[in-house]
mmCIF file of C-alpha atoms in Angstrom:
data_model
loop_
_atom_site.group_PDB
_atom_site.id
_atom_site.type_symbol
_atom_site.label_atom_id
_atom_site.label_comp_id
_atom_site.label_asym_id
_atom_site.label_seq_id
_atom_site.Cartn_x
_atom_site.Cartn_y
_atom_site.Cartn_z
ATOM 1 C CA MET L 1 0.400 -0.102 -0.070
ATOM 2 C CA PRO L 2 1.438 3.548 -0.585
ATOM 3 C CA ARG L 3 1.731 6.091 1.877
ATOM 4 C CA ASN L 4 -0.743 8.931 1.685
ATOM 5 C CA GLY L 5 0.339 10.864 4.636
ATOM 6 C CA ASN L 6 -1.925 9.293 7.106
ATOM 7 C CA PRO L 7 -2.214 5.956 7.868
ATOM 8 C CA THR L 8 -5.253 6.063 9.353
ATOM 9 C CA VAL L 9 -6.964 7.232 6.833
ATOM 10 C CA PRO L 10 -8.227 4.912 4.246
ATOM 11 C CA LEU L 11 -6.555 5.838 0.952
ATOM 12 C CA GLN L 12 -8.963 7.372 -1.542
ATOM 13 C CA VAL L 13 -8.756 5.522 -5.204
ATOM 14 C CA HIS L 14 -10.996 7.152 -7.809
ATOM 15 C CA PHE L 15 -12.376 5.460 -10.906
ATOM 16 C CA GLY L 16 -13.990 5.383 -14.308
ATOM 17 C CA PHE L 17 -13.905 4.473 -17.567
ATOM 18 C CA TYR L 18 -14.801 5.159 -21.266
ATOM 19 C CA VAL L 19 -16.603 2.589 -23.426
ATOM 20 C CA GLU L 20 -14.788 2.474 -26.759
ATOM 21 C CA SER L 21 -17.045 -0.712 -28.725
ATOM 22 C CA LEU L 22 -19.688 -2.976 -27.521
ATOM 23 C CA GLY L 23 -21.136 -6.183 -29.249
ATOM 24 C CA ASN L 24 -21.385 -9.591 -29.647
ATOM 25 C CA PHE L 25 -24.173 -10.311 -27.515
ATOM 26 C CA ARG L 26 -25.023 -13.906 -26.865
ATOM 27 C CA ALA L 27 -28.336 -14.432 -25.355
ATOM 28 C CA THR L 28 -27.921 -18.311 -25.528
ATOM 29 C CA GLU L 29 -24.395 -17.525 -22.862
ATOM 30 C CA MET L 30 -25.770 -14.422 -21.542
ATOM 31 C CA THR L 31 -22.567 -12.915 -22.047
ATOM 32 C CA TYR L 32 -21.204 -9.349 -23.819
ATOM 33 C CA ASP L 33 -18.067 -7.916 -24.838
ATOM 34 C CA MET L 34 -17.147 -4.782 -23.860
ATOM 35 C CA ASP L 35 -13.862 -2.932 -25.134
ATOM 36 C CA MET L 36 -12.891 0.462 -22.565
ATOM 37 C CA TYR L 37 -10.549 2.824 -21.361
ATOM 38 C CA LEU L 38 -9.876 2.465 -17.693
ATOM 39 C CA TYR L 39 -8.718 5.320 -15.773
ATOM 40 C CA MET L 40 -7.525 5.704 -11.594
ATOM 41 C CA SER L 41 -6.108 7.910 -9.687
ATOM 42 C CA TRP L 42 -5.128 8.206 -6.326
ATOM 43 C CA GLN L 43 -2.566 9.697 -3.833
ATOM 44 C CA ASP L 44 1.075 8.250 -3.461
ATOM 45 C CA ASP L 45 3.557 10.532 -1.292
ATOM 46 C CA THR L 46 6.277 8.238 -2.009
ATOM 47 C CA MET L 47 6.047 9.206 -5.647
ATOM 48 C CA ARG L 48 6.549 13.003 -4.865
ATOM 49 C CA HIS L 49 9.277 14.530 -7.035
ATOM 50 C CA ASN L 50 10.836 17.966 -7.529
ATOM 51 C CA GLY L 51 9.879 18.490 -11.292
ATOM 52 C CA SER L 52 7.436 20.842 -12.480
ATOM 53 C CA GLU L 53 5.653 19.018 -14.834
ATOM 54 C CA HIS L 54 4.157 15.545 -14.596
ATOM 55 C CA ILE L 55 5.750 12.449 -15.016
ATOM 56 C CA LEU L 56 5.162 9.773 -17.914
ATOM 57 C CA VAL L 57 5.647 6.021 -17.496
ATOM 58 C CA ASN L 58 4.865 4.120 -20.300
ATOM 59 C CA ASP L 59 7.679 1.472 -19.760
ATOM 60 C CA LYS L 60 6.196 -1.732 -18.660
ATOM 61 C CA ASP L 61 8.891 -2.837 -16.651
ATOM 62 C CA ILE L 62 8.790 0.244 -14.466
ATOM 63 C CA LEU L 63 4.829 -0.370 -14.268
ATOM 64 C CA ASP L 64 5.664 -3.864 -13.209
ATOM 65 C CA LYS L 65 7.495 -1.896 -9.807
ATOM 66 C CA ILE L 66 4.802 0.048 -9.177
ATOM 67 C CA TRP L 67 2.073 -0.185 -6.827
ATOM 68 C CA LEU L 68 -1.512 -0.615 -8.243
ATOM 69 C CA PRO L 69 -5.015 -0.899 -6.877
ATOM 70 C CA ASP L 70 -6.366 -4.141 -6.679
ATOM 71 C CA LEU L 71 -9.458 -4.140 -8.788
ATOM 72 C CA TYR L 72 -11.134 -6.531 -10.756
ATOM 73 C CA PHE L 73 -14.104 -7.008 -12.601
ATOM 74 C CA ALA L 74 -16.234 -9.380 -10.941
ATOM 75 C CA ASN L 75 -18.521 -10.227 -13.409
ATOM 76 C CA ALA L 76 -15.804 -10.794 -16.179
ATOM 77 C CA ARG L 77 -15.526 -14.381 -17.647
ATOM 78 C CA THR L 78 -12.219 -13.502 -19.580
ATOM 79 C CA ALA L 79 -10.443 -10.491 -19.344
ATOM 80 C CA TYR L 80 -6.922 -9.250 -21.302
ATOM 81 C CA PHE L 81 -4.990 -5.788 -21.868
ATOM 82 C CA HIS L 82 -3.842 -4.817 -25.211
ATOM 83 C CA LYS L 83 -0.236 -5.212 -26.149
ATOM 84 C CA VAL L 84 -0.334 -3.998 -29.770
ATOM 85 C CA THR L 85 2.233 -2.573 -30.694
ATOM 86 C CA VAL L 86 2.902 -1.895 -26.913
ATOM 87 C CA HIS L 87 1.295 -2.274 -23.379
ATOM 88 C CA ASN L 88 -1.741 0.247 -24.083
ATOM 89 C CA PHE L 89 -1.169 2.286 -20.795
ATOM 90 C CA ASN L 90 0.198 5.483 -19.155
ATOM 91 C CA MET L 91 0.535 6.793 -16.105
ATOM 92 C CA PHE L 92 1.154 10.470 -14.684
ATOM 93 C CA ILE L 93 3.060 11.281 -11.758
ATOM 94 C CA SER L 94 2.571 14.753 -10.310
ATOM 95 C CA PRO L 95 4.886 16.941 -8.279
ATOM 96 C CA GLN L 96 2.413 16.134 -5.357
ATOM 97 C CA GLY L 97 2.458 12.475 -5.743
ATOM 98 C CA THR L 98 -0.797 12.251 -7.669
ATOM 99 C CA VAL L 99 -0.875 9.217 -9.685
ATOM 100 C CA SER L 100 -3.340 9.303 -13.002
ATOM 101 C CA TYR L 101 -3.172 5.721 -14.481
ATOM 102 C CA GLY L 102 -5.084 4.757 -17.671
ATOM 103 C CA THR L 103 -4.975 1.462 -19.528
ATOM 104 C CA ARG L 104 -6.969 -0.372 -22.219
ATOM 105 C CA VAL L 105 -9.153 -3.605 -21.353
ATOM 106 C CA THR L 106 -11.207 -5.811 -23.154
ATOM 107 C CA LEU L 107 -13.937 -7.925 -20.927
ATOM 108 C CA ASN L 108 -16.337 -10.582 -21.565
ATOM 109 C CA LEU L 109 -19.059 -9.486 -19.161
ATOM 110 C CA ALA L 110 -21.831 -11.918 -17.773
ATOM 111 C CA CYS L 111 -25.414 -10.294 -18.339
ATOM 112 C CA ASN L 112 -28.308 -11.988 -16.779
ATOM 113 C CA LEU L 113 -31.188 -11.576 -19.532
ATOM 114 C CA ASP L 114 -34.992 -11.211 -18.227
ATOM 115 C CA LEU L 115 -36.388 -12.448 -21.491
ATOM 116 C CA LYS L 116 -40.414 -12.247 -20.203
ATOM 117 C CA ASP L 117 -41.014 -9.497 -22.496
ATOM 118 C CA TYR L 118 -38.693 -10.719 -25.360
ATOM 119 C CA PRO L 119 -38.561 -9.201 -28.012
ATOM 120 C CA LEU L 120 -39.989 -5.844 -26.233
ATOM 121 C CA ASP L 121 -37.723 -6.644 -23.661
ATOM 122 C CA TYR L 122 -35.710 -4.007 -21.482
ATOM 123 C CA GLN L 123 -32.125 -5.062 -20.151
ATOM 124 C CA THR L 124 -29.547 -3.759 -17.627
ATOM 125 C CA CYS L 125 -26.017 -5.102 -17.560
ATOM 126 C CA TYR L 126 -24.083 -4.550 -14.874
ATOM 127 C CA ILE L 127 -20.276 -3.802 -14.845
ATOM 128 C CA LYS L 128 -18.950 -4.408 -11.136
ATOM 129 C CA VAL L 129 -15.619 -3.244 -9.817
ATOM 130 C CA ILE L 130 -14.491 -4.396 -6.436
ATOM 131 C CA SER L 131 -11.404 -4.540 -4.554
ATOM 132 C CA TYR L 132 -9.885 -7.630 -4.027
ATOM 133 C CA ALA L 133 -7.755 -7.602 -0.979
ATOM 134 C CA HIS L 134 -8.492 -4.106 0.610
ATOM 135 C CA VAL L 135 -11.355 -3.518 2.907
ATOM 136 C CA LYS L 136 -13.146 -0.110 2.751
ATOM 137 C CA ASN L 137 -11.030 1.050 6.059
ATOM 138 C CA GLU L 138 -7.969 0.384 3.671
ATOM 139 C CA MET L 139 -8.425 1.536 0.600
ATOM 140 C CA ASN L 140 -11.716 3.409 -0.455
ATOM 141 C CA VAL L 141 -12.477 3.514 -4.137
ATOM 142 C CA THR L 142 -15.009 5.782 -5.373
ATOM 143 C CA TRP L 143 -16.184 6.997 -8.711
ATOM 144 C CA PHE L 144 -14.731 10.543 -10.284
ATOM 145 C CA PRO L 145 -16.711 13.065 -9.460
ATOM 146 C CA ASN L 146 -17.631 14.183 -12.713
ATOM 147 C CA ASP L 147 -18.492 12.058 -16.028
ATOM 148 C CA PRO L 148 -17.045 8.701 -14.570
ATOM 149 C CA ILE L 149 -18.725 6.716 -16.784
ATOM 150 C CA ARG L 150 -18.625 7.944 -21.085
ATOM 151 C CA PHE L 151 -19.171 5.587 -24.182
ATOM 152 C CA ASN L 152 -18.610 6.362 -27.838
ATOM 153 C CA PRO L 153 -21.388 8.239 -29.163
ATOM 154 C CA GLU L 154 -20.651 5.981 -32.695
ATOM 155 C CA ILE L 155 -21.802 2.477 -30.857
ATOM 156 C CA ASP L 156 -24.597 1.320 -32.641
ATOM 157 C CA LEU L 157 -26.039 -1.812 -31.561
ATOM 158 C CA PRO L 158 -27.730 -4.246 -34.428
ATOM 159 C CA GLU L 159 -30.130 -5.880 -31.649
ATOM 160 C CA PHE L 160 -30.066 -3.267 -28.909
ATOM 161 C CA HIS L 161 -30.341 0.332 -28.293
ATOM 162 C CA ILE L 162 -28.464 1.925 -25.519
ATOM 163 C CA ARG L 163 -30.815 3.955 -23.019
ATOM 164 C CA ALA L 164 -27.813 5.065 -20.527
ATOM 165 C CA LEU L 165 -25.025 3.847 -18.902
ATOM 166 C CA ASP L 166 -25.243 4.970 -15.034
ATOM 167 C CA LYS L 167 -23.034 4.485 -12.077
ATOM 168 C CA ASP L 168 -24.319 3.207 -8.654
ATOM 169 C CA TYR L 169 -22.217 1.485 -5.705
ATOM 170 C CA CYS L 170 -23.092 -2.227 -4.737
ATOM 171 C CA ASN L 171 -22.554 -4.117 -1.447
ATOM 172 C CA GLY L 172 -19.470 -5.302 -1.339
ATOM 173 C CA VAL L 173 -19.708 -7.059 2.339
ATOM 174 C CA PHE L 174 -17.798 -10.870 1.625
ATOM 175 C CA LEU L 175 -16.468 -13.225 4.015
ATOM 176 C CA TYR L 176 -12.309 -12.871 4.247
ATOM 177 C CA THR L 177 -9.413 -14.342 5.945
ATOM 178 C CA LEU L 178 -10.764 -17.592 5.661
ATOM 179 C CA THR L 179 -9.675 -20.719 7.385
ATOM 180 C CA HIS L 180 -10.678 -23.961 8.464
ATOM 181 C CA ASN L 181 -12.641 -22.850 11.663
ATOM 182 C CA SER L 182 -12.667 -19.078 11.290
ATOM 183 C CA SER L 183 -13.459 -15.826 8.939
ATOM 184 C CA ARG L 184 -13.756 -12.603 9.208
ATOM 185 C CA VAL L 185 -16.511 -10.273 7.644
ATOM 186 C CA GLY L 186 -15.384 -6.928 6.099
ATOM 187 C CA GLU L 187 -17.042 -4.505 3.497
ATOM 188 C CA PHE L 188 -14.731 -4.122 0.454
ATOM 189 C CA SER L 189 -15.256 -1.184 -2.301
ATOM 190 C CA CYS L 190 -17.860 -2.382 -4.763
ATOM 191 C CA LEU L 191 -18.528 0.032 -8.163
ATOM 192 C CA LEU L 192 -21.363 -0.733 -9.893
ATOM 193 C CA GLY L 193 -21.768 0.579 -13.908
ATOM 194 C CA MET L 194 -25.343 -0.159 -15.132
ATOM 195 C CA LEU L 195 -25.717 -0.575 -19.266
ATOM 196 C CA LYS L 196 -29.121 0.251 -19.784
ATOM 197 C CA LEU L 197 -30.641 -1.351 -23.037
ATOM 198 C CA LYS L 198 -33.867 -1.778 -25.093
ATOM 199 C CA ARG L 199 -33.967 -4.426 -27.886
ATOM 200 C CA ALA L 200 -34.217 -3.057 -30.830
ATOM 201 C CA ILE L 201 -37.857 -4.625 -32.850
ATOM 202 C CA GLY L 202 -37.171 -4.251 -36.418
ATOM 203 C CA PHE L 203 -35.225 -7.127 -37.065
ATOM 204 C CA HIS L 204 -38.573 -9.154 -35.407
ATOM 205 C CA LEU L 205 -40.907 -7.351 -37.126
ATOM 206 C CA VAL L 206 -39.234 -8.213 -40.772
ATOM 207 C CA GLN L 207 -38.655 -11.785 -39.700
ATOM 208 C CA SER L 208 -41.290 -12.919 -36.789
ATOM 209 C CA TYR L 209 -44.198 -10.898 -36.713
ATOM 210 C CA ILE L 210 -45.078 -10.153 -40.612
ATOM 211 C CA PRO L 211 -44.412 -13.644 -41.662
ATOM 212 C CA THR L 212 -46.416 -15.093 -38.875
ATOM 213 C CA ALA L 213 -49.279 -12.859 -39.236
ATOM 214 C CA LEU L 214 -49.296 -14.153 -43.243
ATOM 215 C CA ILE L 215 -49.057 -17.740 -42.071
ATOM 216 C CA VAL L 216 -52.359 -17.061 -40.400
ATOM 217 C CA ALA L 217 -53.915 -14.999 -43.074
ATOM 218 C CA ILE L 218 -53.199 -17.651 -45.522
ATOM 219 C CA SER L 219 -54.868 -20.708 -43.438
ATOM 220 C CA TRP L 220 -58.233 -18.484 -43.530
ATOM 221 C CA VAL L 221 -58.169 -19.120 -47.229
ATOM 222 C CA SER L 222 -59.655 -22.600 -46.464
ATOM 223 C CA PHE L 223 -62.771 -20.705 -45.681
ATOM 224 C CA TRP L 224 -63.222 -20.083 -48.956
ATOM 225 C CA ILE L 225 -62.353 -23.036 -50.728
ATOM 226 C CA ASP L 226 -64.925 -25.326 -51.844
ATOM 227 C CA ARG L 227 -66.074 -27.260 -48.808
ATOM 228 C CA ARG L 228 -65.901 -30.667 -51.105
ATOM 229 C CA ALA L 229 -62.166 -29.841 -51.881
ATOM 230 C CA VAL L 230 -60.760 -32.244 -48.880
ATOM 231 C CA PRO L 231 -57.355 -32.708 -50.101
ATOM 232 C CA ALA L 232 -56.733 -29.086 -50.694
ATOM 233 C CA ARG L 233 -58.157 -27.698 -47.165
ATOM 234 C CA VAL L 234 -56.343 -30.131 -45.313
ATOM 235 C CA SER L 235 -52.732 -29.549 -46.760
ATOM 236 C CA LEU L 236 -53.150 -26.027 -46.592
ATOM 237 C CA SER L 237 -53.909 -26.040 -43.186
ATOM 238 C CA PHE L 238 -51.187 -28.511 -42.128
ATOM 239 C CA THR L 239 -48.792 -26.752 -44.580
ATOM 240 C CA THR L 240 -49.375 -23.585 -42.739
ATOM 241 C CA LEU L 241 -49.332 -25.182 -39.384
ATOM 242 C CA LEU L 242 -45.585 -26.860 -39.948
ATOM 243 C CA THR L 243 -44.586 -23.830 -41.292
ATOM 244 C CA LEU L 244 -45.348 -21.868 -38.052
ATOM 245 C CA SER L 245 -44.027 -24.609 -35.899
ATOM 246 C CA THR L 246 -40.678 -24.284 -37.827
ATOM 247 C CA GLN L 247 -40.071 -20.427 -37.683
ATOM 248 C CA GLY L 248 -41.002 -20.767 -33.925
ATOM 249 C CA ASN L 249 -38.425 -23.111 -33.552
ATOM 250 C CA GLY L 250 -35.782 -21.139 -35.435
ATOM 251 C CA ILE L 251 -36.754 -18.461 -32.938
ATOM 252 C CA ARG L 252 -35.794 -20.629 -29.677
ATOM 253 C CA TYR L 253 -32.994 -22.153 -31.113
ATOM 254 C CA ALA L 254 -31.223 -18.794 -30.681
ATOM 255 C CA LEU L 255 -32.365 -18.031 -27.050
ATOM 256 C CA PRO L 256 -31.584 -20.033 -23.831
ATOM 257 C CA ALA L 257 -33.720 -22.935 -22.453
ATOM 258 C CA VAL L 258 -35.367 -20.379 -19.984
ATOM 259 C CA SER L 259 -38.319 -21.850 -17.602
ATOM 260 C CA TYR L 260 -40.731 -19.379 -18.571
ATOM 261 C CA ALA L 261 -42.637 -18.171 -21.524
ATOM 262 C CA LYS L 262 -41.417 -15.151 -23.231
ATOM 263 C CA ALA L 263 -43.890 -12.373 -25.207
ATOM 264 C CA ILE L 264 -43.270 -13.856 -28.484
ATOM 265 C CA ASP L 265 -44.122 -17.745 -27.806
ATOM 266 C CA TYR L 266 -47.564 -15.873 -26.398
ATOM 267 C CA PHE L 267 -47.657 -14.600 -30.160
ATOM 268 C CA TYR L 268 -46.758 -17.533 -31.230
ATOM 269 C CA GLY L 269 -49.214 -19.530 -29.071
ATOM 270 C CA VAL L 270 -52.125 -17.571 -30.634
ATOM 271 C CA CYS L 271 -51.063 -17.841 -33.838
ATOM 272 C CA MET L 272 -50.916 -21.906 -33.887
ATOM 273 C CA LEU L 273 -54.216 -21.569 -32.008
ATOM 274 C CA PHE L 274 -55.962 -19.595 -34.753
ATOM 275 C CA ILE L 275 -54.342 -22.515 -37.540
ATOM 276 C CA PHE L 276 -55.294 -25.269 -34.938
ATOM 277 C CA GLY L 277 -59.050 -23.628 -35.127
ATOM 278 C CA VAL L 278 -59.027 -24.087 -38.731
ATOM 279 C CA LEU L 279 -58.321 -27.591 -39.004
ATOM 280 C CA LEU L 280 -60.792 -28.083 -35.895
ATOM 281 C CA GLU L 281 -63.135 -25.914 -37.982
ATOM 282 C CA PHE L 282 -62.371 -28.477 -41.109
ATOM 283 C CA ALA L 283 -63.434 -31.583 -39.461
ATOM 284 C CA MET L 284 -66.764 -30.212 -38.401
ATOM 285 C CA VAL L 285 -67.612 -29.065 -42.156
ATOM 286 C CA ASN L 286 -65.995 -32.374 -43.338
ATOM 287 C CA SER L 287 -68.621 -34.285 -40.864
ATOM 288 C CA TYR L 288 -71.497 -32.461 -42.150
ATOM 289 C CA MET L 289 -70.553 -33.029 -45.824
ATOM 290 C CA ARG L 290 -69.548 -36.788 -44.986
ATOM 291 C CA ARG L 291 -73.180 -37.299 -43.497
ATOM 292 C CA ALA L 292 -74.956 -35.224 -46.550
ATOM 293 C CA ASN L 293 -72.947 -37.270 -49.210
ATOM 294 C CA LYS L 294 -74.568 -40.324 -47.427
ATOM 295 C CA TYR L 295 -78.386 -39.073 -47.558
ATOM 296 C CA ASN L 296 -77.262 -37.936 -50.930
ATOM 297 C CA HIS L 297 -76.210 -41.320 -52.141
ATOM 298 C CA MET L 298 -78.999 -43.390 -50.294
ATOM 299 C CA ALA L 299 -81.502 -40.798 -52.258
ATOM 300 C CA GLU L 300 -79.886 -41.401 -55.436
ATOM 301 C CA LYS L 301 -80.446 -45.425 -54.781
ATOM 302 C CA ILE L 302 -83.717 -45.164 -54.024
ATOM 303 C CA GLN L 303 -84.864 -42.491 -57.015
ATOM 304 C CA SER L 304 -82.721 -45.013 -59.181
ATOM 305 C CA ALA L 305 -84.762 -47.897 -58.282
ATOM 306 C CA TYR L 306 -88.098 -45.712 -58.342
ATOM 307 C CA GLY L 307 -86.881 -44.955 -61.974
ATOM 308 C CA GLY L 308 -86.353 -41.321 -61.956
ATOM 309 C CA LYS L 309 -83.305 -38.691 -62.555
ATOM 310 C CA PRO L 310 -80.087 -39.423 -60.529
ATOM 311 C CA ILE L 311 -80.194 -36.978 -57.879
ATOM 312 C CA ILE L 312 -76.671 -35.112 -56.831
ATOM 313 C CA ALA L 313 -78.074 -32.850 -53.707
ATOM 314 C CA ALA L 314 -74.827 -32.524 -51.785
ATOM 315 C CA ASP L 315 -72.962 -31.490 -54.728
ATOM 316 C CA TYR L 316 -74.880 -27.842 -55.061
ATOM 317 C CA ASP L 317 -72.334 -25.181 -54.367
ATOM 318 C CA SER L 318 -74.646 -22.552 -54.015
ATOM 319 C CA ASP L 319 -75.136 -20.267 -50.880
ATOM 320 C CA TYR L 320 -78.568 -19.879 -51.631
ATOM 321 C CA GLU L 321 -80.055 -23.775 -51.641
ATOM 322 C CA GLU L 322 -83.629 -23.835 -51.317
ATOM 323 C CA GLY L 323 -84.241 -27.317 -51.454
ATOM 324 C CA PRO L 324 -85.145 -30.050 -53.841
ATOM 325 C CA THR L 325 -88.264 -29.571 -55.151
ATOM 326 C CA LYS L 326 -86.725 -26.236 -56.734
ATOM 327 C CA TYR L 327 -84.871 -28.625 -59.215
ATOM 328 C CA TYR L 328 -86.688 -31.587 -59.415
ATOM 329 C CA GLY L 329 -90.696 -31.956 -59.789
ATOM 330 C CA ASN L 330 -90.815 -35.816 -59.723
ATOM 331 C CA LEU L 331 -89.256 -37.455 -56.733
ATOM 332 C CA ASN L 332 -90.074 -40.504 -54.872
ATOM 333 C CA LYS L 333 -90.839 -39.448 -51.726
ATOM 334 C CA ASN L 334 -88.359 -41.790 -49.259
ATOM 335 C CA SER L 335 -85.286 -40.029 -51.942
ATOM 336 C CA ALA L 336 -87.113 -36.761 -51.537
ATOM 337 C CA HIS L 337 -86.882 -36.697 -47.263
ATOM 338 C CA LEU L 338 -83.247 -38.385 -47.875
ATOM 339 C CA MET L 339 -82.480 -35.325 -50.295
ATOM 340 C CA TYR L 340 -83.486 -32.635 -47.522
ATOM 341 C CA LYS L 341 -81.364 -34.436 -45.185
ATOM 342 C CA ALA L 342 -78.232 -34.303 -47.503
ATOM 343 C CA LEU L 343 -79.568 -30.207 -47.966
ATOM 344 C CA LYS L 344 -79.944 -29.515 -44.673
ATOM 345 C CA PHE L 345 -76.234 -31.098 -43.623
ATOM 346 C CA SER L 346 -74.330 -29.316 -46.578
ATOM 347 C CA ARG L 347 -76.270 -25.565 -45.258
ATOM 348 C CA LYS L 348 -75.048 -26.579 -41.808
ATOM 349 C CA ALA L 349 -71.586 -27.508 -43.345
ATOM 350 C CA LEU L 350 -72.045 -23.929 -44.913
ATOM 351 C CA SER L 351 -73.057 -21.865 -42.226
ATOM 352 C CA ILE L 352 -69.881 -23.130 -40.075
ATOM 353 C CA ASP L 353 -67.706 -21.966 -43.147
ATOM 354 C CA LYS L 354 -69.778 -18.068 -43.029
ATOM 355 C CA ALA L 355 -69.116 -18.094 -39.355
ATOM 356 C CA ALA L 356 -65.737 -18.884 -39.781
ATOM 357 C CA ARG L 357 -65.149 -16.164 -42.149
ATOM 358 C CA ARG L 358 -67.000 -13.650 -39.683
ATOM 359 C CA ILE L 359 -64.525 -14.888 -36.970
ATOM 360 C CA CYS L 360 -61.398 -14.481 -39.238
ATOM 361 C CA ASN L 361 -62.374 -10.717 -38.669
ATOM 362 C CA ILE L 362 -62.251 -11.028 -35.354
ATOM 363 C CA GLN L 363 -59.171 -12.797 -35.163
ATOM 364 C CA CYS L 364 -57.513 -10.218 -37.723
ATOM 365 C CA VAL L 365 -58.228 -7.579 -35.361
ATOM 366 C CA LEU L 366 -56.680 -9.317 -32.413
ATOM 367 C CA LEU L 367 -53.567 -10.031 -34.583
ATOM 368 C CA ASP L 368 -53.674 -6.423 -35.897
ATOM 369 C CA VAL L 369 -53.997 -4.838 -31.779
ATOM 370 C CA LEU L 370 -50.737 -7.245 -31.222
ATOM 371 C CA PHE L 371 -49.206 -6.398 -34.712
ATOM 372 C CA THR L 372 -49.626 -2.336 -34.454
ATOM 373 C CA GLY L 373 -48.567 -2.127 -30.736
ATOM 374 C CA THR L 374 -45.228 -4.368 -31.465
ATOM 375 C CA ALA L 375 -44.894 -1.973 -34.704
ATOM 376 C CA ALA L 376 -45.235 1.543 -33.116
ATOM 377 C CA ASN L 377 -42.988 0.227 -30.215
ATOM 378 C CA GLY L 378 -40.388 -0.603 -32.769
ATOM 379 C CA LEU L 379 -40.604 2.528 -34.955
ATOM 380 C CA ARG L 380 -40.024 4.906 -32.084
ATOM 381 C CA ASN L 381 -37.159 2.793 -31.567
ATOM 382 C CA PHE L 382 -35.459 3.363 -35.057
ATOM 383 C CA PRO L 383 -32.762 6.113 -35.304
#
């Protein structure tokens, strides 16, 4: 420890940094990279000199012989100093013994993401700086009084918008001097930098929300397809369902396997429910059409045995069917009854399709509310 003139007073160390660049946010690992210029200042009476100007130290061999504050980044996964083309640091010593030290550091920092509102989420990533060996009574580390944290205004993250980069202090009470049967509790200096981010929604609008809404809209085309066209309606519903499932899986692969549902999971769930509803609707329509075809086939057999004209009642595809007597005037009584039953079930199938067409308008409004709110939120973040 350097001497500051009064051994009973803790050494005051001031700290700050300038963020040069940010990037490489990895949601699955919950980490990101930060390139910064780190600055520290403290008083060391043993470094007083008679010169009129500050002394510059930029030789690494000399730096290794000078005491430096033992600060470390508590939430850094990896960190390294830059050495190209030489060690990136400088140290200035004033005649009064005030030391100013600066160096360049690249950190890979942990950031615990809360993805409940993803992709409309706000995130706060911390940079925690703590003294490793000296308690507060020995060395008190504080932020520089003026703009201790600054960042390059040209930083432009593809996935996030920087809302703020604030400073704070954290709880530095830890156990130390650990042995097999004893320990001490001490308070260490703990500085907290807070990087506040808001996720940019533009990518998700283009890659998730718009395609998903279009897939759901395509599934609604089934309501206007001839209810007798079973292969066309089934293949359309299953294709849209599988496409939506594949798209949802692609998004989940890029995110950690969290134990809670995200906002986009609810959106995909609603879309999946809409398409599943299309399948259920067609199952009901097909059930009625099969019964209509059955009665129509029975009526055809009876009418053929009666010697009348063949009947194809269930093949009518008009929205204004009015019964068999409109088309056939000479019908067997039993075949006419069966024909009425066939037309009744055919009309029920048609009414279900008509109701589904009206319901899809309501679903369109729900998707529009979700999409418009998301789009408005995203457009406000565009630079």
